Amino acid sequence: DVKVTQSSRYLVKRTGEKVFLECVQDMDHENMFWYRQDPGLGLRLIYFSYDVKMKEKGDIPEGYSVSREKKERFSLILESASTNQTSMYLCASSFPWAYGYTFGSGTRLTVV
Amino acid sequence: TQLLEQSPQFLSIQEGENLTVYCNSSSVFSSLQWYRQEPGEGPVLLVTVVTGGEVKKLKRLTFQFGDARKDSSLHITAAQPGDTGLYLCAGAAAGTASKLTFGTGTRLQVTL
């Protein structure tokens, strides 16, 4: 079964901490994405990557950075966590020529 | 940023009823996808429509892409409790299949 795996289902972090969210896919997809999901706002794109070491800002990149050192792994970094970053974070991957994303199960992050 | 508005936001119906969910934008999309998300999981792709006026059927679900490729609808016939979930539409801008803009979501509950 093809998969996108997010390292944690639930995380609780303190304000000001540096937080790493990891995502691994086993489908050899070129494209990888990080979204956050908040009630009433839908999914909003934080960052995406079309290839190893490539990254592009999405719609809400402020306060976040990403790393893609290997094709299968895309990491989201919260440089200094704040309470307004409490959210569900979803990682997804896809082929560039194909329709449809495969999503991970999400990481629910709470910043206290 | 392209926006996708979904309506209604919430829908609670009884088993056997029919329903329609709408996805509207002022922007033109090269393709439009529908996803279903269950609690605690990531969204799962249901269908992709790419041609204006296209209609696709998936068992009791009927998807339509507007002629101008700015809107879409999802119709469920004889809803069942297993249809419960969050329905998301997502559009790809012209020239790319890769980067999606997601709608705000419709939360459907089907009760016995």
XYZ file of N, CA and C in Angstrom:
672
model
N 0.836 -1.186 0.000
C 0.000 0.000 0.000
C 0.879 1.247 0.000
N 0.655 2.143 -0.954
C 1.472 3.352 -1.022
C 1.107 4.260 0.133
N 2.108 4.997 0.590
C 1.854 5.737 1.819
C 2.600 7.058 1.878
N 1.954 7.998 2.579
C 2.621 9.186 3.065
C 2.533 9.107 4.576
N 3.679 9.097 5.223
C 3.729 8.895 6.664
C 4.221 10.158 7.355
N 3.424 10.630 8.295
C 3.816 11.766 9.114
C 4.249 11.235 10.468
N 5.334 11.793 10.980
C 6.022 11.168 12.105
C 5.195 11.141 13.377
N 4.356 12.156 13.586
C 3.593 12.206 14.835
C 2.134 12.492 14.521
N 1.220 11.857 15.258
C -0.202 12.189 15.107
C -0.583 13.387 15.960
N 0.026 13.460 17.150
C -0.256 14.545 18.085
C 1.064 15.058 18.657
N 1.135 16.397 18.776
C 2.298 17.032 19.388
C 1.837 18.187 20.244
N 2.470 18.346 21.408
C 2.243 19.518 22.241
C 3.598 20.162 22.478
N 3.708 21.421 22.109
C 4.975 22.148 22.246
C 4.748 23.471 22.969
N 5.815 23.993 23.518
C 5.733 25.270 24.220
C 6.062 26.422 23.271
N 5.485 27.564 23.556
C 5.781 28.783 22.804
C 7.286 29.031 22.777
N 7.801 29.339 21.581
C 9.222 29.629 21.417
C 10.076 28.436 21.046
N 9.535 27.221 21.185
C 10.297 26.036 20.814
C 10.460 25.941 19.304
N 11.521 25.296 18.866
C 11.703 24.958 17.454
C 11.084 23.575 17.254
N 10.199 23.481 16.270
C 9.425 22.252 16.079
C 9.705 21.694 14.696
N 9.911 20.392 14.632
C 10.152 19.702 13.365
C 9.006 18.735 13.105
N 8.380 18.865 11.940
C 7.370 17.909 11.498
C 7.931 17.176 10.284
N 7.917 15.843 10.371
C 8.542 15.043 9.322
C 7.485 14.333 8.475
N 7.794 14.213 7.185
C 6.897 13.535 6.259
C 7.725 12.684 5.313
N 7.345 11.428 5.167
C 8.053 10.504 4.279
C 7.049 9.837 3.354
N 7.391 9.784 2.046
C 6.527 9.088 1.083
C 7.324 7.997 0.379
N 6.618 6.907 0.047
C 7.298 5.762 -0.564
C 6.872 5.549 -2.012
N 6.389 6.608 -2.674
C 5.846 6.476 -4.022
C 6.738 7.087 -5.085
N 7.939 7.554 -4.696
C 8.859 8.177 -5.646
C 8.263 9.431 -6.287
N 7.408 10.117 -5.554
C 6.796 11.344 -6.051
C 7.795 12.488 -6.043
N 7.735 13.299 -7.122
C 8.608 14.479 -7.161
C 8.075 15.599 -6.263
N 6.745 15.771 -6.279
C 6.136 16.897 -5.576
C 5.763 16.534 -4.147
N 6.066 17.456 -3.241
C 5.615 17.297 -1.855
C 5.129 18.638 -1.338
N 4.152 18.578 -0.438
C 3.452 19.778 0.007
C 3.218 19.732 1.520
N 3.208 20.902 2.121
C 2.749 21.044 3.499
C 1.591 22.021 3.528
N 0.481 21.574 4.133
C -0.698 22.402 4.334
C -0.998 22.467 5.829
N -1.690 23.529 6.225
C -2.322 23.530 7.525
C -3.829 23.635 7.320
N -4.570 23.000 8.239
C -6.014 22.939 8.105
C -6.640 23.499 9.363
N -7.460 24.516 9.197
C -8.144 25.154 10.312
C -9.629 25.254 9.992
N -10.495 25.088 10.994
C -11.946 25.120 10.754
C -12.377 26.404 10.045
N -13.161 26.255 9.008
C -13.685 27.398 8.278
C -12.716 28.010 7.281
N -11.466 27.572 7.324
C -10.469 28.151 6.413
C -9.986 27.149 5.371
N -10.367 25.905 5.498
C -9.927 24.896 4.556
C -8.454 24.574 4.713
N -7.845 24.080 3.645
C -6.419 23.768 3.648
C -5.665 24.934 3.025
N -4.650 25.392 3.701
C -3.845 26.493 3.187
C -2.408 26.020 2.993
N -1.846 26.333 1.834
C -0.529 25.841 1.452
C 0.563 26.653 2.136
N 1.457 25.951 2.817
C 2.562 26.620 3.519
C 3.800 26.668 2.626
N 4.255 25.504 2.189
C 5.408 25.366 1.309
C 5.197 24.148 0.427
N 5.875 24.160 -0.719
C 5.902 22.958 -1.532
C 7.271 22.800 -2.183
N 7.500 21.598 -2.696
C 8.803 21.267 -3.276
C 8.582 20.415 -4.513
N 9.240 20.802 -5.596
C 9.128 20.042 -6.835
C 10.271 19.047 -7.032
N 11.284 19.151 -6.204
C 12.426 18.264 -6.377
C 13.304 18.387 -5.144
N 14.278 17.507 -5.051
C 15.221 17.559 -3.931
C 15.893 18.931 -3.899
N 15.987 19.486 -2.704
C 16.598 20.785 -2.429
C 15.841 21.957 -3.059
N 14.728 21.696 -3.719
C 13.914 22.777 -4.269
C 12.757 23.061 -3.319
N 12.451 24.331 -3.138
C 11.314 24.693 -2.300
C 10.732 25.992 -2.805
N 9.416 26.101 -2.633
C 8.746 27.345 -3.002
C 7.731 27.702 -1.931
N 7.573 28.984 -1.687
C 6.609 29.442 -0.700
C 5.197 29.241 -1.223
N 4.334 28.867 -0.295
C 2.921 28.801 -0.608
C 2.242 30.101 -0.211
N 1.020 29.987 0.274
C 0.229 31.169 0.593
C 0.500 31.720 1.986
N 0.973 30.880 2.908
C 1.185 31.327 4.296
C 2.527 30.835 4.827
N 3.644 31.245 4.275
C 4.947 30.707 4.691
C 5.538 31.342 5.954
N 4.963 32.459 6.387
C 5.577 33.203 7.498
C 5.620 32.341 8.758
N 6.823 32.292 9.370
C 6.986 31.533 10.597
C 7.374 30.081 10.384
N 7.470 29.693 9.104
C 7.802 28.308 8.762
C 9.005 28.266 7.815
N 9.707 27.146 7.836
C 10.698 26.841 6.802
C 10.593 25.348 6.496
N 11.267 24.923 5.430
C 11.192 23.520 5.035
C 12.569 23.031 4.619
N 12.676 21.713 4.558
C 13.919 21.082 4.117
C 13.572 19.842 3.321
N 14.257 19.703 2.161
C 14.082 18.478 1.369
C 15.458 18.041 0.857
N 16.089 17.248 1.679
C 17.432 16.751 1.361
C 17.383 15.436 0.588
N 16.301 14.688 0.757
C 16.097 13.441 0.016
C 14.720 13.472 -0.620
N 14.587 12.759 -1.728
C 13.344 12.813 -2.495
C 12.150 12.383 -1.651
N 12.321 11.411 -0.792
C 11.200 10.842 -0.080
C 10.814 11.607 1.182
N 11.620 12.580 1.598
C 11.408 13.217 2.890
C 11.276 14.728 2.756
N 10.223 15.268 3.385
C 9.976 16.720 3.351
C 9.644 17.150 4.765
N 10.483 18.020 5.325
C 10.328 18.422 6.713
C 9.821 19.851 6.806
N 8.921 20.076 7.735
C 8.400 21.412 8.023
C 8.958 21.834 9.371
N 9.485 23.065 9.419
C 10.117 23.559 10.638
C 9.418 24.820 11.088
N 9.002 24.829 12.341
C 8.480 26.029 12.968
C 9.631 26.614 13.762
N 10.146 27.737 13.293
C 11.386 28.284 13.859
C 11.228 28.660 15.321
N 10.102 29.244 15.674
C 9.819 29.626 17.057
C 8.305 29.546 17.229
N 7.861 28.416 17.734
C 6.428 28.126 17.739
C 5.631 29.182 18.498
N 4.474 29.509 17.931
C 3.569 30.451 18.588
C 2.182 29.819 18.663
N 1.349 30.358 19.559
C 0.033 29.755 19.777
C -0.828 29.791 18.521
N -0.614 30.789 17.650
C -1.419 30.848 16.425
C -0.984 29.828 15.369
N 0.020 29.037 15.718
C 0.409 27.927 14.842
C -0.203 26.599 15.302
N -1.031 26.657 16.329
C -1.814 25.485 16.718
C -2.755 25.138 15.571
N -2.642 23.923 15.059
C -3.399 23.561 13.871
C -3.191 22.090 13.542
N -3.930 21.626 12.521
C -3.676 20.321 11.927
C -2.758 20.545 10.729
N -1.659 19.820 10.681
C -0.707 19.949 9.576
C -0.770 18.691 8.720
N -0.953 18.898 7.417
C -1.085 17.790 6.485
C 0.021 17.849 5.444
N 0.656 16.708 5.240
C 1.662 16.564 4.197
C 1.032 15.804 3.038
N 1.421 16.135 1.818
C 0.899 15.438 0.643
C 1.996 15.304 -0.392
N 1.820 14.339 -1.284
C 2.778 14.184 -2.374
C 2.035 13.836 -3.655
N 2.713 14.062 -4.790
C 2.100 13.741 -6.087
C 3.175 13.666 -7.158
N 2.820 13.055 -8.292
C 3.629 13.172 -9.495
C 3.287 14.496 -10.164
N 4.223 15.133 -10.842
C 3.930 16.424 -11.464
C 2.948 16.332 -12.620
N 2.868 15.171 -13.266
C 2.004 15.054 -14.439
C 0.641 14.464 -14.122
N 0.426 14.087 -12.884
C -0.787 13.357 -12.528
C -1.674 14.202 -11.641
N -2.959 13.923 -11.722
C -3.899 14.596 -10.857
C -4.013 13.864 -9.537
N -4.191 14.642 -8.498
C -4.488 14.025 -7.209
C -3.294 13.931 -6.296
N -3.527 14.282 -5.076
C -2.516 14.175 -4.038
C -2.785 12.928 -3.211
N -1.712 12.379 -2.642
C -1.833 11.406 -1.571
C -1.433 12.107 -0.283
N -2.333 12.072 0.679
C -2.102 12.771 1.932
C -1.661 11.814 3.031
N -0.892 12.366 3.988
C -0.659 11.669 5.239
C -1.865 11.834 6.153
N -1.785 11.203 7.312
C -2.898 11.243 8.270
C -2.943 12.521 9.090
N -1.901 13.348 8.973
C -1.918 14.629 9.665
C -1.225 14.594 11.017
N -0.752 15.765 11.424
C -0.200 15.969 12.763
C -0.976 17.104 13.405
N -1.611 16.787 14.524
C -2.324 17.848 15.249
C -1.357 18.444 16.253
N -0.965 19.686 15.991
C 0.005 20.389 16.826
C -0.705 21.385 17.723
N -0.398 21.324 19.000
C -0.889 22.310 19.959
C 0.312 23.038 20.552
N 0.289 24.362 20.468
C 1.356 25.175 21.040
C 0.786 25.888 22.256
N 1.407 25.647 23.400
C 0.875 26.210 24.659
C 1.829 27.265 25.263
N -4.224 35.036 -5.019
C -4.605 33.682 -4.600
C -6.023 33.379 -5.075
N -6.192 32.226 -5.728
C -7.526 31.830 -6.160
C -8.291 31.295 -4.962
N -9.582 31.618 -4.900
C -10.406 31.178 -3.802
C -11.489 30.251 -4.294
N -11.789 29.240 -3.474
C -12.879 28.316 -3.757
C -13.829 28.336 -2.572
N -15.062 28.715 -2.822
C -16.066 28.747 -1.767
C -16.973 27.534 -1.893
N -17.175 26.834 -0.798
C -18.079 25.687 -0.813
C -19.339 26.009 -0.025
N -20.442 25.441 -0.478
C -21.691 25.580 0.249
C -22.506 24.298 0.121
N -23.249 23.953 1.150
C -23.227 24.598 2.465
C -21.975 24.216 3.243
N -21.771 24.894 4.363
C -20.630 24.543 5.219
C -20.917 23.270 6.000
N -22.179 23.134 6.444
C -22.573 21.972 7.226
C -23.872 21.417 6.655
N -23.994 20.109 6.732
C -25.200 19.461 6.234
C -25.457 18.229 7.088
N -26.639 18.170 7.691
C -27.016 17.005 8.479
C -28.297 16.441 7.899
N -28.235 15.228 7.407
C -29.392 14.634 6.751
C -29.589 13.206 7.246
N -30.749 12.660 6.877
C -31.030 11.276 7.255
C -30.681 10.336 6.109
N -30.424 9.113 6.478
C -30.110 8.090 5.487
C -31.217 8.029 4.433
N -30.791 7.938 3.184
C -31.744 7.834 2.082
C -32.029 9.144 1.379
N -31.686 10.245 2.012
C -31.919 11.556 1.379
C -30.857 11.833 0.326
N -31.203 12.758 -0.580
C -30.252 13.228 -1.589
C -29.690 14.578 -1.166
N -28.496 14.907 -1.663
C -27.912 16.195 -1.328
C -26.973 16.645 -2.437
N -26.738 17.953 -2.474
C -25.779 18.527 -3.428
C -24.883 19.513 -2.706
N -23.596 19.407 -2.980
C -22.595 20.321 -2.440
C -22.029 21.114 -3.598
N -21.829 22.418 -3.373
C -21.372 23.300 -4.437
C -19.981 23.857 -4.135
N -19.257 24.081 -5.208
C -17.891 24.612 -5.123
C -17.783 25.704 -6.178
N -17.577 26.944 -5.740
C -17.627 28.068 -6.673
C -16.406 28.960 -6.580
N -16.025 29.529 -7.714
C -14.885 30.437 -7.766
C -15.096 31.452 -8.878
N -14.384 32.554 -8.785
C -14.378 33.520 -9.876
C -13.230 33.231 -10.842
N -12.410 32.254 -10.505
C -11.245 31.905 -11.326
C -11.529 30.668 -12.162
N -10.807 30.567 -13.248
C -10.897 29.397 -14.114
C -9.842 28.380 -13.682
N -10.242 27.126 -13.624
C -9.327 26.055 -13.243
C -9.127 25.089 -14.401
N -7.921 24.566 -14.513
C -7.646 23.572 -15.551
C -8.234 22.218 -15.170
N -8.365 21.971 -13.888
C -8.983 20.736 -13.412
C -9.509 20.978 -12.015
N -10.417 20.114 -11.609
C -10.972 20.251 -10.276
C -11.109 18.860 -9.667
N -10.760 18.765 -8.409
C -10.796 17.477 -7.727
C -11.703 17.563 -6.505
N -12.241 16.426 -6.141
C -13.017 16.293 -4.911
C -12.358 15.258 -4.011
N -12.264 15.609 -2.726
C -11.695 14.738 -1.718
C -12.715 14.533 -0.600
N -12.583 13.403 0.104
C -13.344 13.189 1.337
C -12.357 12.931 2.469
N -12.623 13.570 3.590
C -11.741 13.435 4.738
C -12.554 12.947 5.933
N -12.088 11.873 6.544
C -12.737 11.353 7.744
C -11.954 11.818 8.957
N -12.618 11.876 10.119
C -11.952 12.396 11.329
C -10.633 11.685 11.609
N -9.594 12.481 11.869
C -8.298 11.912 12.213
C -7.500 11.386 11.047
N -7.968 11.617 9.841
C -7.260 11.135 8.652
C -7.051 12.269 7.662
N -6.161 12.023 6.687
C -5.983 12.989 5.627
C -7.051 12.830 4.547
N -7.222 13.825 3.701
C -8.201 13.726 2.605
C -7.825 12.625 1.631
N -8.847 12.007 1.055
C -8.655 10.953 0.061
C -9.334 11.391 -1.228
N -8.612 11.292 -2.335
C -9.138 11.718 -3.631
C -10.322 10.849 -4.056
N -11.414 11.525 -4.468
C -12.579 10.819 -4.995
C -12.594 10.841 -6.522
N -12.385 12.035 -7.097
C -12.501 12.161 -8.549
C -11.773 13.406 -9.019
N -11.398 13.402 -10.292
C -10.860 14.589 -10.955
C -11.692 14.850 -12.203
N -12.095 16.101 -12.417
C -12.779 16.493 -13.648
C -11.924 17.544 -14.350
N -11.825 17.419 -15.676
C -10.887 18.281 -16.396
C -11.515 19.036 -17.551
N -12.670 18.627 -18.007
C -13.287 19.254 -19.178
C -14.538 20.003 -18.754
N -14.696 21.240 -19.244
C -15.899 22.001 -18.936
C -17.150 21.236 -19.313
N -18.113 21.157 -18.393
C -19.345 20.413 -18.641
C -19.258 18.931 -18.326
N -18.087 18.466 -17.955
C -17.892 17.024 -17.703
C -18.716 16.561 -16.503
N -19.260 15.375 -16.632
C -19.990 14.718 -15.549
C -19.355 13.357 -15.311
N -19.036 13.069 -14.048
C -18.500 11.752 -13.698
C -19.341 11.147 -12.588
N -19.532 9.836 -12.680
C -20.302 9.145 -11.652
C -19.422 8.117 -10.965
N -19.574 8.072 -9.653
C -18.854 7.110 -8.841
C -19.891 6.509 -7.905
N -20.474 5.400 -8.338
C -21.572 4.748 -7.606
C -22.693 5.748 -7.354
N -22.960 6.137 -6.138
C -24.068 7.071 -5.838
C -23.631 8.537 -5.879
N -22.385 8.791 -6.216
C -21.877 10.156 -6.265
C -21.770 10.621 -7.711
N -22.280 11.825 -7.994
C -22.193 12.411 -9.328
C -21.481 13.752 -9.212
N -20.444 13.915 -10.008
C -19.627 15.131 -9.993
C -19.803 15.848 -11.328
N -19.916 17.163 -11.262
C -20.037 17.941 -12.488
C -19.084 19.120 -12.441
N -18.454 19.391 -13.564
C -17.578 20.546 -13.734
C -18.338 21.557 -14.572
N -18.388 22.812 -14.131
C -19.131 23.822 -14.860
C -18.573 24.071 -16.252
N -19.434 24.536 -17.139
C -19.020 24.780 -18.526
C -17.835 25.740 -18.601
N -17.838 26.744 -17.744
C -16.768 27.751 -17.757
C -15.578 27.347 -16.890
N -15.643 26.177 -16.307
C -14.580 25.623 -15.449
C -14.269 26.526 -14.258
N -15.334 27.153 -13.720
C -15.162 27.977 -12.530
C -15.870 27.361 -11.319
N -16.679 26.327 -11.565
C -17.460 25.793 -10.468
C -17.681 24.298 -10.665
N -18.101 23.662 -9.586
C -18.341 22.222 -9.630
C -19.393 21.869 -8.598
N -20.013 20.721 -8.788
C -20.975 20.239 -7.803
C -20.777 18.752 -7.565
N -21.170 18.350 -6.381
C -21.140 16.939 -5.979
C -22.540 16.586 -5.506
N -23.155 15.617 -6.150
C -24.497 15.179 -5.782
C -24.412 13.750 -5.253
N -25.010 13.537 -4.087
C -25.057 12.186 -3.509
C -26.503 11.720 -3.495
N -26.732 10.585 -4.057
C -28.073 9.994 -4.084
C -28.191 8.956 -2.976
N -29.295 9.013 -2.272
C -29.587 8.023 -1.219
C -28.414 7.898 -0.256
N -28.134 8.994 0.442
C -26.969 9.049 1.322
C -27.014 7.941 2.375
N -25.813 7.491 2.731
C -25.657 6.453 3.745
C -24.738 6.954 4.849
N -24.820 6.388 6.045
C -23.941 6.844 7.136
C -22.459 6.805 6.762
N -22.056 5.895 5.903
C -20.672 5.821 5.447
C -20.232 6.995 4.604
N -21.182 7.826 4.170
C -20.844 9.039 3.402
C -20.440 10.187 4.325
N -20.619 10.029 5.606
C -20.275 11.074 6.564
C -18.803 11.447 6.450
N -18.549 12.755 6.466
C -17.174 13.218 6.384
C -17.100 14.661 5.940
N -15.891 15.128 5.735
C -15.652 16.478 5.232
C -15.322 16.364 3.751
N -16.083 17.050 2.923
C -15.873 17.035 1.476
C -15.163 18.311 1.061
N -14.084 18.138 0.335
C -13.243 19.256 -0.090
C -13.130 19.267 -1.607
N -13.337 20.441 -2.194
C -12.994 20.573 -3.606
C -11.630 21.255 -3.697
N -10.938 21.017 -4.788
C -9.603 21.582 -4.981
C -9.392 21.835 -6.458
N -8.916 23.026 -6.793
C -8.724 23.379 -8.184
C -7.262 23.611 -8.521
N -6.907 23.227 -9.739
C -5.564 23.474 -10.252
C -5.632 24.615 -11.253
N -4.750 25.594 -11.088
C -4.727 26.734 -12.009
C -4.269 26.281 -13.383
N -4.582 27.105 -14.372
C -4.169 26.794 -15.736
C -2.659 26.635 -15.796
N -2.228 25.623 -16.522
C -0.801 25.413 -16.718
C -0.150 24.517 -15.700
N -0.917 24.085 -14.694
C -0.324 23.195 -13.713
C -1.338 22.191 -13.217
N -0.916 20.962 -13.083
C -1.748 19.951 -12.444
C -1.298 19.773 -11.009
N -0.197 20.452 -10.662
C 0.472 20.104 -9.428
C 0.010 20.890 -8.214
N -0.207 22.168 -8.370
C -0.450 22.994 -7.195
C -1.940 23.272 -7.077
N -2.527 22.832 -5.986
C -3.962 22.924 -5.799
C -4.341 24.017 -4.814
N -5.490 24.632 -5.068
C -6.135 25.504 -4.105
C -7.353 24.765 -3.585
N -7.486 24.666 -2.262
C -8.567 23.902 -1.673
C -9.717 24.810 -1.262
N -10.913 24.251 -1.339
C -12.095 24.936 -0.858
C -12.194 24.885 0.652
N -13.202 25.548 1.168
C -13.373 25.690 2.616
C -13.990 24.455 3.256
N -14.555 23.563 2.450
C -15.049 22.298 2.986
C -16.530 22.301 3.317
N -17.143 21.147 3.148
C -18.532 20.904 3.558
C -18.544 19.687 4.467
N -19.014 19.900 5.678
C -19.068 18.782 6.627
C -20.445 18.132 6.553
N -20.457 16.863 6.169
C -21.707 16.118 5.991
C -21.850 15.082 7.089
N -23.030 15.058 7.692
C -23.366 14.005 8.641
C -24.633 13.310 8.179
N -24.557 12.011 8.048
C -25.714 11.211 7.642
C -26.083 10.299 8.802
N -27.319 10.449 9.270
C -27.763 9.661 10.420
C -28.809 8.635 9.995
N -28.944 7.602 10.805
C -29.897 6.522 10.512
C -31.330 6.986 10.706
